[in-house]
């Protein structure tokens, strides 16, 4: 347990390091922060913080920077006093729901706003599509042998798929089979469609109908495998920690790994408040230089996750506020 003064010195050093990305010395702290003690006392406190593993010196003659443990103490203290209030510059996030034309648009707008506000990578993992219902299936004839299937779920997600049919079909044929498909899938859970396109044992002998059910299954399967809404990789590249492209490659690799995303999801849905994973807490050496701040939105089967990934030297207060605002904007989608 850190003393109040040592906690204050640690907080000041982290705030300074977050702002400037340079090792911090006692003189900088004494000149820029009112810590209520002399520069010599600050030096002593910095030495003690380093001995206890909260700070480290990248070079012998340099100032100090926080370790993962130092950030953890800082974030835990921040969360213990955090009331969930939103910063003024993130208030616009809560208006996104009104401006978005559909669910996909809302997720994309949210990701874009988050990356602009935090200068980090934003991830929005939508609610599990397996919990959705098909609202309507529209078939649009393009030629006698080509249709476009447009699927709308009750949650507002729009999916489409081009279907090539072996036998020529007329406009009347299309209208007829569209009605049959809609009657068949009305109010069915998408997870009742298996990978072979069977919605149970009700598939009739009409070959066009069977083909469209299979195509619907494939369309939904593709959507289930969709990547999350992810924006802001260029923001990471602009951070001093990742200015060399080689330092970003392991992170990119991990972002392509569904295991990492599922871990973020599990962490976030398992807690009521925001989850913060710092450096080595992410469980991968490739992610030792990044922090992840995540929170769930929605409830039950309609639960999704919003997350920010950035350097451990991120503005945690700002990021927590942005994630909270995004959670409020997404609400019960």
C-alpha atoms as a printed R data frame, in Angstrom:
    type eleno elety resid chain resno       x       y       z
1   ATOM     1    CA   UNK     A     1   0.000   0.000   0.000
2   ATOM     2    CA   UNK     A     2   1.543   3.292  -1.104
3   ATOM     3    CA   UNK     A     3   1.581   6.317   1.164
4   ATOM     4    CA   UNK     A     4  -0.512   9.277   0.060
5   ATOM     5    CA   UNK     A     5   2.584  11.246  -0.926
6   ATOM     6    CA   UNK     A     6   4.096   8.397  -2.896
7   ATOM     7    CA   UNK     A     7   0.769   7.842  -4.638
8   ATOM     8    CA   UNK     A     8   0.686  11.541  -5.513
9   ATOM     9    CA   UNK     A     9   4.230  11.457  -6.915
10  ATOM    10    CA   UNK     A    10   3.438   8.344  -8.965
11  ATOM    11    CA   UNK     A    11   0.272   9.941 -10.361
12  ATOM    12    CA   UNK     A    12   2.117  13.113 -11.320
13  ATOM    13    CA   UNK     A    13   4.894  11.168 -13.031
14  ATOM    14    CA   UNK     A    14   2.416   9.080 -15.035
15  ATOM    15    CA   UNK     A    15   0.443  12.136 -16.124
16  ATOM    16    CA   UNK     A    16   3.658  13.824 -17.249
17  ATOM    17    CA   UNK     A    17   4.875  10.733 -19.081
18  ATOM    18    CA   UNK     A    18   1.507  10.242 -20.797
19  ATOM    19    CA   UNK     A    19   1.641  13.826 -22.041
20  ATOM    20    CA   UNK     A    20   5.211  13.891 -23.334
21  ATOM    21    CA   UNK     A    21   6.400  10.287 -23.782
22  ATOM    22    CA   UNK     A    22   9.757  11.196 -22.181
23  ATOM    23    CA   UNK     A    23  11.336   9.870 -18.969
24  ATOM    24    CA   UNK     A    24  10.453  12.112 -16.043
25  ATOM    25    CA   UNK     A    25  12.874  13.476 -13.463
26  ATOM    26    CA   UNK     A    26  12.364  15.029 -10.045
27  ATOM    27    CA   UNK     A    27  13.053  18.539 -11.332
28  ATOM    28    CA   UNK     A    28  10.239  18.316 -13.869
29  ATOM    29    CA   UNK     A    29   7.824  17.152 -11.193
30  ATOM    30    CA   UNK     A    30   8.816  19.838  -8.699
31  ATOM    31    CA   UNK     A    31   8.503  22.585 -11.351
32  ATOM    32    CA   UNK     A    32   5.254  21.461 -12.963
33  ATOM    33    CA   UNK     A    33   3.295  19.913 -10.083
34  ATOM    34    CA   UNK     A    34   2.363  21.118  -6.634
35  ATOM    35    CA   UNK     A    35   3.354  18.040  -4.631
36  ATOM    36    CA   UNK     A    36   3.851  19.853  -1.342
37  ATOM    37    CA   UNK     A    37   7.442  18.710  -0.888
38  ATOM    38    CA   UNK     A    38  10.975  19.580  -1.977
39  ATOM    39    CA   UNK     A    39  12.785  18.316  -5.045
40  ATOM    40    CA   UNK     A    40  15.037  16.233  -2.772
41  ATOM    41    CA   UNK     A    41  12.013  14.562  -1.203
42  ATOM    42    CA   UNK     A    42  10.581  13.878  -4.650
43  ATOM    43    CA   UNK     A    43  13.905  12.278  -5.633
44  ATOM    44    CA   UNK     A    44  13.752  10.019  -2.592
45  ATOM    45    CA   UNK     A    45  10.173   9.025  -3.348
46  ATOM    46    CA   UNK     A    46  11.075   8.244  -6.956
47  ATOM    47    CA   UNK     A    47  13.923   6.024  -5.754
48  ATOM    48    CA   UNK     A    48  11.576   4.163  -3.427
49  ATOM    49    CA   UNK     A    49   8.996   3.744  -6.175
50  ATOM    50    CA   UNK     A    50  11.692   2.313  -8.428
51  ATOM    51    CA   UNK     A    51  12.905  -0.075  -5.717
52  ATOM    52    CA   UNK     A    52   9.348  -1.296  -5.202
53  ATOM    53    CA   UNK     A    53   8.858  -1.958  -8.919
54  ATOM    54    CA   UNK     A    54   6.473   0.875  -9.808
55  ATOM    55    CA   UNK     A    55   9.011   2.794 -11.924
56  ATOM    56    CA   UNK     A    56  12.112   2.039 -13.942
57  ATOM    57    CA   UNK     A    57  14.933   3.943 -15.589
58  ATOM    58    CA   UNK     A    58  15.343   3.185 -19.318
59  ATOM    59    CA   UNK     A    59  18.884   4.653 -19.102
60  ATOM    60    CA   UNK     A    60  21.139   5.295 -16.134
61  ATOM    61    CA   UNK     A    61  21.209   9.056 -16.643
62  ATOM    62    CA   UNK     A    62  17.577   9.365 -17.674
63  ATOM    63    CA   UNK     A    63  14.462  10.063 -15.681
64  ATOM    64    CA   UNK     A    64  11.973   7.334 -14.842
65  ATOM    65    CA   UNK     A    65   8.979   5.813 -16.575
66  ATOM    66    CA   UNK     A    66   6.125   3.705 -15.172
67  ATOM    67    CA   UNK     A    67   6.149  -0.086 -15.150
68  ATOM    68    CA   UNK     A    68   3.022  -2.175 -15.668
69  ATOM    69    CA   UNK     A    69   2.726  -2.358 -11.883
70  ATOM    70    CA   UNK     A    70   2.911   1.426 -11.647
71  ATOM    71    CA   UNK     A    71   0.169   1.813 -14.232
72  ATOM    72    CA   UNK     A    72  -1.911  -0.802 -12.403
73  ATOM    73    CA   UNK     A    73  -1.754   1.105  -9.120
74  ATOM    74    CA   UNK     A    74  -2.575   4.328 -10.977
75  ATOM    75    CA   UNK     A    75  -5.549   2.796 -12.813
76  ATOM    76    CA   UNK     A    76  -6.920   1.069  -9.710
77  ATOM    77    CA   UNK     A    77  -6.801   4.384  -7.861
78  ATOM    78    CA   UNK     A    78  -8.458   6.081 -10.843
79  ATOM    79    CA   UNK     A    79 -11.249   3.496 -10.944
80  ATOM    80    CA   UNK     A    80 -11.813   3.662  -7.191
81  ATOM    81    CA   UNK     A    81 -12.607   7.362  -7.481
82  ATOM    82    CA   UNK     A    82 -14.204   7.290 -10.921
83  ATOM    83    CA   UNK     A    83 -17.926   8.032 -10.971
84  ATOM    84    CA   UNK     A    84 -18.486   7.271 -14.647
85  ATOM    85    CA   UNK     A    85 -18.897  10.933 -15.522
86  ATOM    86    CA   UNK     A    86 -18.245  11.828 -19.142
87  ATOM    87    CA   UNK     A    87 -15.702  14.376 -20.285
88  ATOM    88    CA   UNK     A    88 -17.204  17.229 -22.263
89  ATOM    89    CA   UNK     A    89 -15.382  16.227 -25.451
90  ATOM    90    CA   UNK     A    90 -16.946  12.762 -25.496
91  ATOM    91    CA   UNK     A    91 -20.537  13.853 -24.919
92  ATOM    92    CA   UNK     A    92 -21.153  13.786 -28.674
93  ATOM    93    CA   UNK     A    93 -20.758  10.008 -28.612
94  ATOM    94    CA   UNK     A    94 -24.120   9.628 -26.897
95  ATOM    95    CA   UNK     A    95 -25.790  11.390 -29.836
96  ATOM    96    CA   UNK     A    96 -24.544   8.804 -32.342
97  ATOM    97    CA   UNK     A    97 -27.578   6.577 -31.914
98  ATOM    98    CA   UNK     A    98 -29.869   9.348 -33.156
99  ATOM    99    CA   UNK     A    99 -27.652  10.105 -36.169
100 ATOM   100    CA   UNK     A   100 -27.013   6.525 -37.295
101 ATOM   101    CA   UNK     A   101 -29.230   5.269 -40.117
102 ATOM   102    CA   UNK     A   102 -28.923   1.566 -39.181
103 ATOM   103    CA   UNK     A   103 -27.101  -0.732 -36.781
104 ATOM   104    CA   UNK     A   104 -24.008  -1.214 -38.960
105 ATOM   105    CA   UNK     A   105 -23.769   2.555 -39.340
106 ATOM   106    CA   UNK     A   106 -23.977   3.003 -35.568
107 ATOM   107    CA   UNK     A   107 -21.097   0.588 -34.939
108 ATOM   108    CA   UNK     A   108 -18.947   2.202 -37.604
109 ATOM   109    CA   UNK     A   109 -19.660   5.735 -36.370
110 ATOM   110    CA   UNK     A   110 -18.881   4.675 -32.810
111 ATOM   111    CA   UNK     A   111 -15.532   3.136 -33.801
112 ATOM   112    CA   UNK     A   112 -14.613   6.253 -35.761
113 ATOM   113    CA   UNK     A   113 -15.528   8.584 -32.896
114 ATOM   114    CA   UNK     A   114 -13.588   6.499 -30.383
115 ATOM   115    CA   UNK     A   115 -10.391   6.478 -32.402
116 ATOM   116    CA   UNK     A   116 -10.603  10.227 -32.938
117 ATOM   117    CA   UNK     A   117 -11.125  10.897 -29.251
118 ATOM   118    CA   UNK     A   118  -8.449   8.574 -27.906
119 ATOM   119    CA   UNK     A   119  -5.775   8.421 -30.626
120 ATOM   120    CA   UNK     A   120  -5.889   4.663 -30.173
121 ATOM   121    CA   UNK     A   121  -7.305   1.639 -31.951
122 ATOM   122    CA   UNK     A   122 -11.056   1.202 -31.424
123 ATOM   123    CA   UNK     A   123 -12.836  -2.149 -31.547
124 ATOM   124    CA   UNK     A   124 -16.578  -2.714 -31.446
125 ATOM   125    CA   UNK     A   125 -17.634  -6.355 -31.215
126 ATOM   126    CA   UNK     A   126 -21.352  -6.550 -32.125
127 ATOM   127    CA   UNK     A   127 -23.797  -8.725 -30.217
128 ATOM   128    CA   UNK     A   128 -23.721 -12.370 -31.229
129 ATOM   129    CA   UNK     A   129 -25.504 -12.739 -34.528
130 ATOM   130    CA   UNK     A   130 -26.630 -16.203 -33.449
131 ATOM   131    CA   UNK     A   131 -29.161 -14.544 -31.176
132 ATOM   132    CA   UNK     A   132 -30.809 -12.563 -33.974
133 ATOM   133    CA   UNK     A   133 -34.003 -13.223 -35.879
134 ATOM   134    CA   UNK     A   134 -34.619 -12.896 -39.586
135 ATOM   135    CA   UNK     A   135 -37.109 -10.099 -40.102
136 ATOM   136    CA   UNK     A   136 -37.447 -10.265 -43.868
137 ATOM   137    CA   UNK     A   137 -35.738 -11.769 -46.914
138 ATOM   138    CA   UNK     A   138 -35.984  -9.847 -50.189
139 ATOM   139    CA   UNK     A   139 -35.034 -11.344 -53.538
140 ATOM   140    CA   UNK     A   140 -34.048  -8.896 -56.258
141 ATOM   141    CA   UNK     A   141 -33.857 -10.377 -59.793
142 ATOM   142    CA   UNK     A   142 -30.872  -9.079 -61.757
143 ATOM   143    CA   UNK     A   143 -31.118 -11.455 -64.729
144 ATOM   144    CA   UNK     A   144 -32.963 -14.712 -65.392
145 ATOM   145    CA   UNK     A   145 -30.125 -16.606 -63.732
146 ATOM   146    CA   UNK     A   146 -28.994 -14.177 -61.037
147 ATOM   147    CA   UNK     A   147 -30.681 -12.914 -57.869
148 ATOM   148    CA   UNK     A   148 -29.534 -10.716 -55.013
149 ATOM   149    CA   UNK     A   149 -30.703 -11.921 -51.607
150 ATOM   150    CA   UNK     A   150 -31.117  -9.097 -49.074
151 ATOM   151    CA   UNK     A   151 -31.615 -10.234 -45.463
152 ATOM   152    CA   UNK     A   152 -32.754  -7.868 -42.716
153 ATOM   153    CA   UNK     A   153 -32.613  -8.976 -39.068
154 ATOM   154    CA   UNK     A   154 -34.852  -7.694 -36.310
155 ATOM   155    CA   UNK     A   155 -31.783  -5.908 -34.876
156 ATOM   156    CA   UNK     A   156 -31.472  -3.838 -38.061
157 ATOM   157    CA   UNK     A   157 -28.463  -5.582 -39.620
158 ATOM   158    CA   UNK     A   158 -28.636  -5.795 -43.421
159 ATOM   159    CA   UNK     A   159 -26.917  -8.715 -45.205
160 ATOM   160    CA   UNK     A   160 -26.777  -9.404 -48.924
161 ATOM   161    CA   UNK     A   161 -25.609 -12.211 -51.173
162 ATOM   162    CA   UNK     A   162 -25.592 -12.803 -54.930
163 ATOM   163    CA   UNK     A   163 -27.233 -16.090 -55.944
164 ATOM   164    CA   UNK     A   164 -26.663 -17.804 -59.302
165 ATOM   165    CA   UNK     A   165 -29.566 -20.115 -60.237
166 ATOM   166    CA   UNK     A   166 -29.206 -22.889 -62.862
167 ATOM   167    CA   UNK     A   167 -32.754 -22.588 -64.210
168 ATOM   168    CA   UNK     A   168 -34.138 -19.350 -65.626
169 ATOM   169    CA   UNK     A   169 -36.639 -17.745 -63.256
170 ATOM   170    CA   UNK     A   170 -39.322 -15.187 -63.992
171 ATOM   171    CA   UNK     A   171 -40.323 -12.261 -61.795
172 ATOM   172    CA   UNK     A   172 -43.404 -14.243 -60.722
173 ATOM   173    CA   UNK     A   173 -41.216 -17.211 -59.755
174 ATOM   174    CA   UNK     A   174 -39.052 -14.906 -57.635
175 ATOM   175    CA   UNK     A   175 -42.038 -13.375 -55.860
176 ATOM   176    CA   UNK     A   176 -43.476 -16.802 -55.148
177 ATOM   177    CA   UNK     A   177 -40.278 -18.290 -53.698
178 ATOM   178    CA   UNK     A   178 -39.581 -15.109 -51.716
179 ATOM   179    CA   UNK     A   179 -42.930 -15.513 -49.976
180 ATOM   180    CA   UNK     A   180 -42.207 -19.159 -49.219
181 ATOM   181    CA   UNK     A   181 -38.778 -18.328 -47.757
182 ATOM   182    CA   UNK     A   182 -40.187 -15.561 -45.567
183 ATOM   183    CA   UNK     A   183 -42.992 -17.771 -44.310
184 ATOM   184    CA   UNK     A   184 -40.450 -20.447 -43.520
185 ATOM   185    CA   UNK     A   185 -37.934 -18.362 -41.560
186 ATOM   186    CA   UNK     A   186 -40.429 -16.033 -39.891
187 ATOM   187    CA   UNK     A   187 -39.374 -15.467 -36.256
188 ATOM   188    CA   UNK     A   188 -36.805 -18.276 -36.334
189 ATOM   189    CA   UNK     A   189 -33.502 -17.881 -34.498
190 ATOM   190    CA   UNK     A   190 -30.573 -17.744 -36.877
191 ATOM   191    CA   UNK     A   191 -28.843 -20.461 -34.888
192 ATOM   192    CA   UNK     A   192 -31.572 -22.890 -35.975
193 ATOM   193    CA   UNK     A   193 -29.951 -22.872 -39.430
194 ATOM   194    CA   UNK     A   194 -27.121 -25.378 -39.609
195 ATOM   195    CA   UNK     A   195 -24.075 -25.201 -41.886
196 ATOM   196    CA   UNK     A   196 -25.770 -27.377 -44.498
197 ATOM   197    CA   UNK     A   197 -28.664 -24.998 -44.887
198 ATOM   198    CA   UNK     A   198 -31.305 -27.056 -43.080
199 ATOM   199    CA   UNK     A   199 -33.825 -25.212 -40.987
200 ATOM   200    CA   UNK     A   200 -34.956 -28.617 -39.648
201 ATOM   201    CA   UNK     A   201 -36.799 -31.314 -41.599
202 ATOM   202    CA   UNK     A   202 -39.192 -28.985 -43.388
203 ATOM   203    CA   UNK     A   203 -37.217 -28.452 -46.608
204 ATOM   204    CA   UNK     A   204 -39.536 -29.357 -49.467
205 ATOM   205    CA   UNK     A   205 -38.724 -30.706 -52.880
206 ATOM   206    CA   UNK     A   206 -38.666 -27.347 -54.710
207 ATOM   207    CA   UNK     A   207 -35.001 -27.105 -55.849
208 ATOM   208    CA   UNK     A   208 -35.013 -23.285 -56.003
209 ATOM   209    CA   UNK     A   209 -36.404 -23.095 -52.492
210 ATOM   210    CA   UNK     A   210 -33.744 -25.545 -51.226
211 ATOM   211    CA   UNK     A   211 -30.995 -23.562 -52.923
212 ATOM   212    CA   UNK     A   212 -32.169 -20.272 -51.415
213 ATOM   213    CA   UNK     A   213 -32.293 -21.779 -47.935
214 ATOM   214    CA   UNK     A   214 -28.706 -22.973 -48.394
215 ATOM   215    CA   UNK     A   215 -27.659 -19.538 -49.641
216 ATOM   216    CA   UNK     A   216 -29.375 -17.930 -46.667
217 ATOM   217    CA   UNK     A   217 -27.430 -20.232 -44.358
218 ATOM   218    CA   UNK     A   218 -24.147 -19.281 -46.052
219 ATOM   219    CA   UNK     A   219 -25.011 -15.593 -45.873
220 ATOM   220    CA   UNK     A   220 -25.649 -15.850 -42.143
221 ATOM   221    CA   UNK     A   221 -22.520 -17.956 -41.598
222 ATOM   222    CA   UNK     A   222 -20.416 -15.310 -43.327
223 ATOM   223    CA   UNK     A   223 -21.886 -12.671 -41.042
224 ATOM   224    CA   UNK     A   224 -21.093 -14.733 -37.956
225 ATOM   225    CA   UNK     A   225 -17.454 -14.760 -39.010
226 ATOM   226    CA   UNK     A   226 -17.340 -11.031 -39.688
227 ATOM   227    CA   UNK     A   227 -14.497  -9.136 -38.086
228 ATOM   228    CA   UNK     A   228 -15.334  -6.540 -35.448
229 ATOM   229    CA   UNK     A   229 -15.633  -2.902 -36.390
230 ATOM   230    CA   UNK     A   230 -12.005  -1.829 -36.086
231 ATOM   231    CA   UNK     A   231 -10.538   1.598 -36.814
232 ATOM   232    CA   UNK     A   232  -7.461   3.558 -35.796
233 ATOM   233    CA   UNK     A   233  -4.438   1.489 -36.781
234 ATOM   234    CA   UNK     A   234  -2.814   4.647 -38.161
235 ATOM   235    CA   UNK     A   235  -3.283   6.197 -34.722
236 ATOM   236    CA   UNK     A   236  -1.163   3.449 -33.215
237 ATOM   237    CA   UNK     A   237   1.481   4.008 -35.855
238 ATOM   238    CA   UNK     A   238   1.685   7.667 -34.841
239 ATOM   239    CA   UNK     A   239   2.532   6.759 -31.239
240 ATOM   240    CA   UNK     A   240   6.274   6.896 -30.412
241 ATOM   241    CA   UNK     A   241   6.179   3.349 -29.062
242 ATOM   242    CA   UNK     A   242   5.074   1.978 -32.433
243 ATOM   243    CA   UNK     A   243   6.825   4.307 -34.858
244 ATOM   244    CA   UNK     A   244   8.811   1.347 -36.195
245 ATOM   245    CA   UNK     A   245   6.560  -0.891 -38.295
246 ATOM   246    CA   UNK     A   246   8.242  -4.006 -36.883
247 ATOM   247    CA   UNK     A   247   6.857  -3.194 -33.440
248 ATOM   248    CA   UNK     A   248   3.309  -3.216 -34.822
249 ATOM   249    CA   UNK     A   249   3.504  -6.533 -36.642
250 ATOM   250    CA   UNK     A   250   3.015  -8.728 -33.545
251 ATOM   251    CA   UNK     A   251   0.039  -6.598 -32.505
252 ATOM   252    CA   UNK     A   252  -1.525  -6.899 -35.951
253 ATOM   253    CA   UNK     A   253  -1.030 -10.644 -35.777
254 ATOM   254    CA   UNK     A   254  -2.786 -10.839 -32.431
255 ATOM   255    CA   UNK     A   255  -5.689  -8.734 -33.679
256 ATOM   256    CA   UNK     A   256  -6.202 -11.309 -36.432
257 ATOM   257    CA   UNK     A   257  -6.423 -14.026 -33.785
258 ATOM   258    CA   UNK     A   258 -10.000 -14.612 -32.664
259 ATOM   259    CA   UNK     A   259  -8.689 -16.052 -29.377
260 ATOM   260    CA   UNK     A   260  -7.485 -12.625 -28.289
261 ATOM   261    CA   UNK     A   261 -10.805 -11.000 -29.236
262 ATOM   262    CA   UNK     A   262 -12.767 -13.679 -27.398
263 ATOM   263    CA   UNK     A   263 -10.644 -13.086 -24.313
264 ATOM   264    CA   UNK     A   264 -11.499  -9.378 -24.470
265 ATOM   265    CA   UNK     A   265 -15.169 -10.324 -24.808
266 ATOM   266    CA   UNK     A   266 -15.076 -12.750 -21.874
267 ATOM   267    CA   UNK     A   267 -13.249 -10.260 -19.666
268 ATOM   268    CA   UNK     A   268 -15.684  -7.459 -20.443
269 ATOM   269    CA   UNK     A   269 -18.929  -9.401 -20.072
270 ATOM   270    CA   UNK     A   270 -17.746 -10.858 -16.787
271 ATOM   271    CA   UNK     A   271 -17.628  -7.482 -15.037
272 ATOM   272    CA   UNK     A   272 -20.154  -4.746 -14.471
273 ATOM   273    CA   UNK     A   273 -17.710  -1.895 -14.925
274 ATOM   274    CA   UNK     A   274 -14.878  -1.299 -17.394
275 ATOM   275    CA   UNK     A   275 -12.004  -3.778 -17.642
276 ATOM   276    CA   UNK     A   276  -8.408  -2.557 -17.981
277 ATOM   277    CA   UNK     A   277  -5.651  -4.978 -19.008
278 ATOM   278    CA   UNK     A   278  -2.140  -3.508 -18.895
279 ATOM   279    CA   UNK     A   279   0.912  -4.842 -20.723
280 ATOM   280    CA   UNK     A   280   1.778  -8.343 -19.522
281 ATOM   281    CA   UNK     A   281  -1.773  -8.756 -18.129
282 ATOM   282    CA   UNK     A   282  -2.894  -9.393 -21.720
283 ATOM   283    CA   UNK     A   283  -1.246 -12.816 -21.528
284 ATOM   284    CA   UNK     A   284   0.936 -12.473 -24.599
285 ATOM   285    CA   UNK     A   285   4.462 -11.196 -25.008
286 ATOM   286    CA   UNK     A   286   3.349  -9.597 -28.274
287 ATOM   287    CA   UNK     A   287   0.974  -7.366 -26.295
288 ATOM   288    CA   UNK     A   288   3.356  -6.392 -23.493
289 ATOM   289    CA   UNK     A   289   3.496  -2.832 -24.802
290 ATOM   290    CA   UNK     A   290  -0.251  -2.238 -25.041
291 ATOM   291    CA   UNK     A   291  -3.217  -1.766 -22.756
292 ATOM   292    CA   UNK     A   292  -6.821  -2.721 -23.461
293 ATOM   293    CA   UNK     A   293  -9.783  -0.900 -21.935
294 ATOM   294    CA   UNK     A   294 -13.112  -2.631 -22.584
295 ATOM   295    CA   UNK     A   295 -16.717  -2.638 -21.479
296 ATOM   296    CA   UNK     A   296 -19.801  -4.574 -22.496
297 ATOM   297    CA   UNK     A   297 -23.004  -3.009 -23.755
298 ATOM   298    CA   UNK     A   298 -26.470  -4.484 -23.993
299 ATOM   299    CA   UNK     A   299 -27.749  -7.454 -22.040
300 ATOM   300    CA   UNK     A   300 -27.984 -11.220 -22.452
301 ATOM   301    CA   UNK     A   301 -27.822 -12.468 -26.018
302 ATOM   302    CA   UNK     A   302 -27.699  -8.876 -27.233
303 ATOM   303    CA   UNK     A   303 -24.462  -8.142 -25.375
304 ATOM   304    CA   UNK     A   304 -21.536  -6.720 -27.307
305 ATOM   305    CA   UNK     A   305 -18.189  -5.207 -26.365
306 ATOM   306    CA   UNK     A   306 -16.498  -1.885 -27.028
307 ATOM   307    CA   UNK     A   307 -12.723  -1.757 -26.516
308 ATOM   308    CA   UNK     A   308  -9.780   0.599 -26.909
309 ATOM   309    CA   UNK     A   309  -6.285  -0.739 -27.588
310 ATOM   310    CA   UNK     A   310  -3.318   1.593 -27.250
311 ATOM   311    CA   UNK     A   311   0.128   1.907 -25.702
312 ATOM   312    CA   UNK     A   312   0.430   1.371 -21.967
313 ATOM   313    CA   UNK     A   313   1.215   5.092 -21.991
314 ATOM   314    CA   UNK     A   314  -2.399   5.967 -22.766
315 ATOM   315    CA   UNK     A   315  -4.580   8.625 -21.193
316 ATOM   316    CA   UNK     A   316  -6.577   6.194 -19.050
317 ATOM   317    CA   UNK     A   317  -8.996   8.791 -17.727
318 ATOM   318    CA   UNK     A   318  -9.869   9.965 -21.230
319 ATOM   319    CA   UNK     A   319 -10.123   6.426 -22.591
320 ATOM   320    CA   UNK     A   320 -12.360   5.256 -19.732
321 ATOM   321    CA   UNK     A   321 -14.651   8.209 -20.334
322 ATOM   322    CA   UNK     A   322 -14.787   7.512 -24.078
323 ATOM   323    CA   UNK     A   323 -15.589   3.821 -23.526
324 ATOM   324    CA   UNK     A   324 -18.325   4.747 -21.065
325 ATOM   325    CA   UNK     A   325 -19.800   7.195 -23.587
326 ATOM   326    CA   UNK     A   326 -19.712   4.552 -26.316
327 ATOM   327    CA   UNK     A   327 -21.463   2.079 -24.007
328 ATOM   328    CA   UNK     A   328 -24.167   4.654 -23.407
329 ATOM   329    CA   UNK     A   329 -24.501   5.369 -27.131
330 ATOM   330    CA   UNK     A   330 -24.789   1.694 -28.076
331 ATOM   331    CA   UNK     A   331 -27.084   0.828 -25.197
332 ATOM   332    CA   UNK     A   332 -29.442  -2.061 -25.818
333 ATOM   333    CA   UNK     A   333 -28.884  -2.503 -29.539
